[in-house]
Amino acid sequence: MDISVVIPLYNEEESLPELHAWIERVMKENGFTYEIIFINDGSTDTSWEVIENLSKSSSNVKGIKFRRNYGKSPALYCGFKEAVGDVVITMDADLQDSPDEIPALYEMIKVEGYDMVSGYKQKRYDPLSKTIPTKLFNATARKVSGIRNLHDFNCGLKAYRNEVIKNIEVYGEMHRYIPYLAKNAGFDKIGEKVVQHGKRKYGESKFMGWNRFVNGYLDLVTLWFLTNFGKKPMHVFGFLGSLTFLVGFVAVILIGIDKLIALSHGVPQRLITDTPYFYIALTMMMIGTQLFLAGFIGDLISRSSSNRNDYQIERHIKCDNI
């Protein structure tokens, strides 16, 4: 199969028939073999009924229905697990991502040899409450990840070689950093393509405001730490703990030496416990010990969890890998 189109969605009942027809037209015009995987992320409208009807009229439609709203990353994780196409395309369901971009994205993967290609919505129709945080976030992501050629890490329209999506783990809210995850997995030929950004036709955006900006930075810090120290937490916590403990211990020794020198010369001096420096030094020793133990425990339990991607799927349509 040439292409798998993975589409996470939440309450997009109005746009789904139009999006499906648009994708089908593009696929038929270019002679692609394909599948469309809709992941219904706990929608409260009739999105699932629409997906069921589309699957009855088209053998290329697959569907996954979550029991509740988990988020975009879990939806992509399950979609990636099911996808079998040589090239996997992800897009949002709100018609702001254009299926007309699919042939060019496919060619960049298959002909030009990219591992993944990220869309860049150079001209956006989003409000300032979304565009300003996005620009700040992307600037930070470029700096931290070292992927200098990407302007829009979080663009929903992306293309991947199948091998890429089968070797990365998208969990939590890490969909913002899939290029970073791909790079860490050894897929470093990452390209970018300027894509169209359409105006939202139905409803309102489900991902607005500064909340996603703050969460994005927190996730970026988490990913940076896990990338550098996730498998060796003792290296950072042990070092910081040892350094803090050593500074505190040396401080205690110096306070004690100062007291002994004063006593040997008959100079009156207050008790060691009456000086704040003693308690500061003691606190540093305690914090150092705790940091060291945190690193040791982190090494024992590691960062992996057996149920990290355990999501409750209520129903699915034509899915063999779920």
GROMACS .gro file of C-alpha atoms in nm:
model
  322
    1MET     CA    1   0.000   0.000   0.000
    2ASP     CA    2   0.127   0.345  -0.092
    3ILE     CA    3  -0.023   0.574   0.172
    4SER     CA    4  -0.188   0.562   0.513
    5VAL     CA    5  -0.366   0.882   0.615
    6VAL     CA    6  -0.396   0.907   0.994
    7ILE     CA    7  -0.654   1.160   1.118
    8PRO     CA    8  -0.713   1.219   1.491
    9LEU     CA    9  -1.034   1.406   1.562
   10TYR     CA   10  -1.256   1.542   1.836
   11ASN     CA   11  -1.608   1.667   1.759
   12GLU     CA   12  -1.561   1.720   1.385
   13GLU     CA   13  -1.887   1.572   1.254
   14GLU     CA   14  -1.945   1.848   0.997
   15SER     CA   15  -1.605   1.831   0.830
   16LEU     CA   16  -1.554   1.454   0.803
   17PRO     CA   17  -1.760   1.381   0.488
   18GLU     CA   18  -1.600   1.672   0.302
   19LEU     CA   19  -1.251   1.574   0.416
   20HIS     CA   20  -1.304   1.212   0.315
   21ALA     CA   21  -1.429   1.309  -0.032
   22TRP     CA   22  -1.134   1.545  -0.076
   23ILE     CA   23  -0.879   1.278   0.017
   24GLU     CA   24  -1.046   1.021  -0.209
   25ARG     CA   25  -1.036   1.259  -0.504
   26VAL     CA   26  -0.663   1.329  -0.456
   27MET     CA   27  -0.582   0.958  -0.421
   28LYS     CA   28  -0.774   0.856  -0.732
   29GLU     CA   29  -0.626   1.138  -0.942
   30ASN     CA   30  -0.275   1.020  -0.854
   31GLY     CA   31  -0.340   0.646  -0.865
   32PHE     CA   32  -0.238   0.581  -0.503
   33THR     CA   33  -0.339   0.275  -0.307
   34TYR     CA   34  -0.437   0.402   0.036
   35GLU     CA   35  -0.623   0.376   0.364
   36ILE     CA   36  -0.776   0.647   0.582
   37ILE     CA   37  -0.764   0.586   0.956
   38PHE     CA   38  -0.995   0.807   1.163
   39ILE     CA   39  -0.926   0.808   1.538
   40ASN     CA   40  -1.227   0.938   1.730
   41ASP     CA   41  -1.080   1.081   2.050
   42GLY     CA   42  -1.386   1.062   2.273
   43SER     CA   43  -1.608   1.292   2.065
   44THR     CA   44  -1.941   1.388   2.219
   45ASP     CA   45  -2.109   1.462   1.885
   46THR     CA   46  -2.198   1.219   1.604
   47SER     CA   47  -1.843   1.190   1.465
   48TRP     CA   48  -1.834   0.814   1.518
   49GLU     CA   49  -2.163   0.760   1.336
   50VAL     CA   50  -2.023   0.961   1.044
   51ILE     CA   51  -1.709   0.742   1.040
   52GLU     CA   52  -1.924   0.426   1.043
   53ASN     CA   53  -2.123   0.551   0.744
   54LEU     CA   54  -1.806   0.644   0.556
   55SER     CA   55  -1.663   0.296   0.618
   56LYS     CA   56  -1.975   0.138   0.470
   57SER     CA   57  -1.942   0.340   0.152
   58SER     CA   58  -1.563   0.306   0.121
   59SER     CA   59  -1.343   0.003   0.179
   60ASN     CA   60  -1.048   0.235   0.244
   61VAL     CA   61  -1.185   0.380   0.568
   62LYS     CA   62  -1.083   0.246   0.907
   63GLY     CA   63  -1.197   0.377   1.244
   64ILE     CA   64  -1.087   0.368   1.606
   65LYS     CA   65  -1.310   0.497   1.885
   66PHE     CA   66  -1.173   0.585   2.230
   67ARG     CA   67  -1.403   0.549   2.529
   68ARG     CA   68  -1.300   0.895   2.645
   69ASN     CA   69  -1.090   1.190   2.537
   70TYR     CA   70  -0.720   1.104   2.574
   71GLY     CA   71  -0.559   1.366   2.351
   72LYS     CA   72  -0.386   1.391   2.017
   73SER     CA   73  -0.073   1.192   2.104
   74PRO     CA   74  -0.262   0.877   2.211
   75ALA     CA   75  -0.475   0.905   1.897
   76LEU     CA   76  -0.164   0.925   1.678
   77TYR     CA   77  -0.005   0.635   1.868
   78CYS     CA   78  -0.299   0.407   1.788
   79GLY     CA   79  -0.320   0.533   1.430
   80PHE     CA   80   0.051   0.469   1.378
   81LYS     CA   81   0.013   0.120   1.521
   82GLU     CA   82  -0.254   0.041   1.264
   83ALA     CA   83  -0.096   0.213   0.959
   84VAL     CA   84   0.051  -0.016   0.692
   85GLY     CA   85   0.124   0.227   0.406
   86ASP     CA   86   0.479   0.286   0.283
   87VAL     CA   87   0.424   0.656   0.355
   88VAL     CA   88   0.215   0.773   0.649
   89ILE     CA   89   0.046   1.113   0.629
   90THR     CA   90  -0.102   1.282   0.936
   91MET     CA   91  -0.347   1.570   0.915
   92ASP     CA   92  -0.609   1.742   1.127
   93ALA     CA   93  -0.977   1.684   1.062
   94ASP     CA   94  -1.086   2.049   1.054
   95LEU     CA   95  -1.017   2.106   0.681
   96GLN     CA   96  -0.735   2.352   0.760
   97ASP     CA   97  -0.485   2.094   0.627
   98SER     CA   98  -0.517   2.045   0.251
   99PRO     CA   99  -0.513   1.688   0.111
  100ASP     CA  100  -0.384   1.844  -0.214
  101GLU     CA  101  -0.043   1.850  -0.043
  102ILE     CA  102  -0.030   1.470  -0.020
  103PRO     CA  103   0.132   1.394  -0.360
  104ALA     CA  104   0.420   1.637  -0.300
  105LEU     CA  105   0.476   1.505   0.052
  106TYR     CA  106   0.472   1.148  -0.080
  107GLU     CA  107   0.732   1.236  -0.343
  108MET     CA  108   0.963   1.396  -0.084
  109ILE     CA  109   0.961   1.070   0.111
  110LYS     CA  110   0.978   0.819  -0.174
  111VAL     CA  111   1.185   1.008  -0.431
  112GLU     CA  112   1.393   1.258  -0.236
  113GLY     CA  113   1.457   1.010   0.045
  114TYR     CA  114   1.346   1.205   0.351
  115ASP     CA  115   1.263   1.012   0.667
  116MET     CA  116   0.994   1.262   0.753
  117VAL     CA  117   0.863   1.592   0.620
  118SER     CA  118   0.689   1.849   0.834
  119GLY     CA  119   0.446   2.104   0.695
  120TYR     CA  120   0.510   2.474   0.746
  121LYS     CA  121   0.203   2.696   0.751
  122GLN     CA  122   0.382   3.012   0.650
  123LYS     CA  123   0.058   3.207   0.615
  124ARG     CA  124  -0.177   3.131   0.902
  125TYR     CA  125  -0.539   3.220   0.970
  126ASP     CA  126  -0.520   3.165   1.346
  127PRO     CA  127  -0.584   3.436   1.610
  128LEU     CA  128  -0.293   3.604   1.791
  129SER     CA  129  -0.365   3.396   2.102
  130LYS     CA  130  -0.246   3.097   1.900
  131THR     CA  131   0.015   3.239   1.661
  132ILE     CA  132   0.228   3.427   1.916
  133PRO     CA  133   0.271   3.126   2.152
  134THR     CA  134   0.339   2.909   1.847
  135LYS     CA  135   0.625   3.131   1.725
  136LEU     CA  136   0.787   3.143   2.070
  137PHE     CA  137   0.745   2.770   2.115
  138ASN     CA  138   0.897   2.684   1.777
  139ALA     CA  139   1.198   2.909   1.839
  140THR     CA  140   1.268   2.726   2.165
  141ALA     CA  141   1.209   2.384   2.011
  142ARG     CA  142   1.461   2.456   1.734
  143LYS     CA  143   1.721   2.557   1.990
  144VAL     CA  144   1.670   2.258   2.221
  145SER     CA  145   1.628   1.990   1.953
  146GLY     CA  146   1.902   2.111   1.720
  147ILE     CA  147   1.666   2.076   1.420
  148ARG     CA  148   1.731   2.419   1.274
  149ASN     CA  149   1.543   2.384   0.945
  150LEU     CA  150   1.192   2.343   1.089
  151HIS     CA  151   0.973   2.647   1.140
  152ASP     CA  152   0.662   2.465   1.265
  153PHE     CA  153   0.715   2.159   1.486
  154ASN     CA  154   0.347   2.128   1.572
  155CYS     CA  155   0.197   2.137   1.224
  156GLY     CA  156  -0.054   1.854   1.198
  157LEU     CA  157   0.029   1.790   0.832
  158LYS     CA  158   0.334   1.563   0.820
  159ALA     CA  159   0.465   1.271   0.617
  160TYR     CA  160   0.676   0.978   0.738
  161ARG     CA  161   0.839   0.665   0.611
  162ASN     CA  162   0.652   0.377   0.774
  163GLU     CA  163   0.972   0.270   0.949
  164VAL     CA  164   0.982   0.599   1.137
  165ILE     CA  165   0.639   0.578   1.296
  166LYS     CA  166   0.699   0.216   1.395
  167ASN     CA  167   1.014   0.311   1.586
  168ILE     CA  168   0.901   0.612   1.787
  169GLU     CA  169   0.671   0.625   2.088
  170VAL     CA  170   0.421   0.909   2.092
  171TYR     CA  171   0.270   0.940   2.439
  172GLY     CA  172   0.135   1.206   2.675
  173GLU     CA  173   0.139   1.522   2.463
  174MET     CA  174   0.458   1.448   2.271
  175HIS     CA  175   0.292   1.491   1.930
  176ARG     CA  176   0.443   1.843   1.931
  177TYR     CA  177   0.791   1.691   1.923
  178ILE     CA  178   0.763   1.408   1.673
  179PRO     CA  179   1.055   1.551   1.467
  180TYR     CA  180   1.266   1.548   1.787
  181LEU     CA  181   1.154   1.192   1.866
  182ALA     CA  182   1.241   1.084   1.512
  183LYS     CA  183   1.584   1.243   1.535
  184ASN     CA  184   1.652   1.069   1.867
  185ALA     CA  185   1.553   0.738   1.706
  186GLY     CA  186   1.818   0.786   1.437
  187PHE     CA  187   1.600   0.927   1.157
  188ASP     CA  188   1.777   1.254   1.099
  189LYS     CA  189   1.686   1.331   0.737
  190ILE     CA  190   1.402   1.564   0.827
  191GLY     CA  191   1.262   1.808   0.572
  192GLU     CA  192   1.005   2.082   0.559
  193LYS     CA  193   0.747   2.186   0.301
  194VAL     CA  194   0.546   2.508   0.291
  195VAL     CA  195   0.181   2.405   0.294
  196GLN     CA  196  -0.153   2.581   0.265
  197HIS     CA  197  -0.338   2.674   0.582
  198GLY     CA  198  -0.710   2.702   0.524
  199LYS     CA  199  -0.959   2.887   0.738
  200ARG     CA  200  -1.162   2.675   0.976
  201LYS     CA  201  -1.494   2.603   0.808
  202TYR     CA  202  -1.691   2.446   1.092
  203GLY     CA  203  -1.693   2.500   1.467
  204GLU     CA  204  -1.406   2.634   1.674
  205SER     CA  205  -1.050   2.519   1.737
  206LYS     CA  206  -1.008   2.269   2.020
  207PHE     CA  207  -0.649   2.375   2.081
  208MET     CA  208  -0.634   2.743   2.171
  209GLY     CA  209  -0.460   2.985   2.406
  210TRP     CA  210  -0.167   3.002   2.639
  211ASN     CA  211  -0.241   2.673   2.812
  212ARG     CA  212  -0.093   2.474   2.524
  213PHE     CA  213   0.203   2.716   2.522
  214VAL     CA  214   0.286   2.642   2.886
  215ASN     CA  215   0.226   2.268   2.849
  216GLY     CA  216   0.440   2.268   2.536
  217TYR     CA  217   0.738   2.406   2.724
  218LEU     CA  218   0.692   2.160   3.010
  219ASP     CA  219   0.682   1.872   2.762
  220LEU     CA  220   0.992   2.005   2.587
  221VAL     CA  221   1.185   2.013   2.917
  222THR     CA  222   1.067   1.658   2.989
  223LEU     CA  223   1.173   1.530   2.647
  224TRP     CA  224   1.511   1.706   2.670
  225PHE     CA  225   1.577   1.548   3.010
  226LEU     CA  226   1.461   1.201   2.902
  227THR     CA  227   1.668   1.223   2.586
  228ASN     CA  228   1.985   1.315   2.771
  229PHE     CA  229   1.938   1.145   3.106
  230GLY     CA  230   1.633   0.919   3.082
  231LYS     CA  231   1.842   0.603   3.080
  232LYS     CA  232   2.108   0.736   3.317
  233PRO     CA  233   1.935   0.957   3.580
  234MET     CA  234   2.217   0.882   3.824
  235HIS     CA  235   2.452   1.081   3.603
  236VAL     CA  236   2.265   1.405   3.666
  237PHE     CA  237   2.108   1.349   4.009
  238GLY     CA  238   2.412   1.169   4.143
  239PHE     CA  239   2.642   1.446   4.026
  240LEU     CA  240   2.425   1.727   4.164
  241GLY     CA  241   2.368   1.538   4.488
  242SER     CA  242   2.737   1.464   4.537
  243LEU     CA  243   2.832   1.823   4.458
  244THR     CA  244   2.572   1.969   4.696
  245PHE     CA  245   2.665   1.726   4.973
  246LEU     CA  246   3.035   1.800   4.927
  247VAL     CA  247   2.982   2.178   4.949
  248GLY     CA  248   2.774   2.135   5.265
  249PHE     CA  249   3.024   1.895   5.419
  250VAL     CA  250   3.319   2.125   5.350
  251ALA     CA  251   3.121   2.416   5.497
  252VAL     CA  252   3.058   2.220   5.817
  253ILE     CA  253   3.429   2.133   5.842
  254LEU     CA  254   3.527   2.498   5.798
  255ILE     CA  255   3.280   2.608   6.065
  256GLY     CA  256   3.424   2.347   6.300
  257ILE     CA  257   3.783   2.451   6.226
  258ASP     CA  258   3.693   2.815   6.287
  259LYS     CA  259   3.546   2.716   6.625
  260LEU     CA  260   3.855   2.516   6.724
  261ILE     CA  261   4.091   2.798   6.626
  262ALA     CA  262   3.889   3.043   6.835
  263LEU     CA  263   3.895   2.807   7.136
  264SER     CA  264   4.270   2.746   7.108
  265HIS     CA  265   4.334   3.119   7.123
  266GLY     CA  266   4.089   3.176   7.407
  267VAL     CA  267   3.866   3.394   7.190
  268PRO     CA  268   3.500   3.388   7.303
  269GLN     CA  269   3.270   3.262   7.029
  270ARG     CA  270   2.906   3.164   7.016
  271LEU     CA  271   2.793   2.806   6.973
  272ILE     CA  272   2.813   2.650   6.627
  273THR     CA  273   2.438   2.589   6.640
  274ASP     CA  274   2.379   2.962   6.694
  275THR     CA  275   2.513   3.053   6.351
  276PRO     CA  276   2.289   3.028   6.042
  277TYR     CA  277   2.580   2.899   5.835
  278PHE     CA  278   2.570   2.569   6.024
  279TYR     CA  279   2.206   2.508   5.927
  280ILE     CA  280   2.266   2.615   5.567
  281ALA     CA  281   2.551   2.365   5.542
  282LEU     CA  282   2.345   2.093   5.708
  283THR     CA  283   2.055   2.157   5.470
  284MET     CA  284   2.286   2.130   5.171
  285MET     CA  285   2.410   1.794   5.295
  286MET     CA  286   2.052   1.670   5.336
  287ILE     CA  287   1.948   1.794   4.989
  288GLY     CA  288   2.258   1.639   4.837
  289THR     CA  289   2.175   1.304   4.995
  290GLN     CA  290   1.817   1.321   4.865
  291LEU     CA  291   1.929   1.407   4.513
  292PHE     CA  292   2.175   1.118   4.515
  293LEU     CA  293   1.904   0.876   4.631
  294ALA     CA  294   1.664   1.012   4.366
  295GLY     CA  295   1.919   0.930   4.098
  296PHE     CA  296   1.974   0.584   4.241
  297ILE     CA  297   1.602   0.508   4.256
  298GLY     CA  298   1.556   0.653   3.907
  299ASP     CA  299   1.816   0.409   3.777
  300LEU     CA  300   1.630   0.120   3.938
  301ILE     CA  301   1.282   0.193   3.807
  302SER     CA  302   1.387   0.352   3.471
  303ARG     CA  303   1.157   0.573   3.272
  304SER     CA  304   0.958   0.305   3.092
  305SER     CA  305   0.612   0.195   3.203
  306SER     CA  306   0.431  -0.118   3.089
  307ASN     CA  307   0.096   0.062   3.064
  308ARG     CA  308   0.215   0.395   2.925
  309ASN     CA  309   0.014   0.350   2.607
  310ASP     CA  310  -0.276   0.148   2.744
  311TYR     CA  311  -0.587   0.321   2.609
  312GLN     CA  312  -0.947   0.205   2.633
  313ILE     CA  313  -1.075   0.148   2.281
  314GLU     CA  314  -1.452   0.110   2.271
  315ARG     CA  315  -1.489   0.007   1.908
  316HIS     CA  316  -1.290  -0.019   1.588
  317ILE     CA  317  -1.360  -0.071   1.218
  318LYS     CA  318  -1.142  -0.292   0.995
  319CYS     CA  319  -0.841  -0.260   1.229
  320ASP     CA  320  -0.622  -0.569   1.259
  321ASN     CA  321  -0.339  -0.432   1.478
  322ILE     CA  322  -0.541  -0.284   1.765
   0.00000   0.00000   0.00000
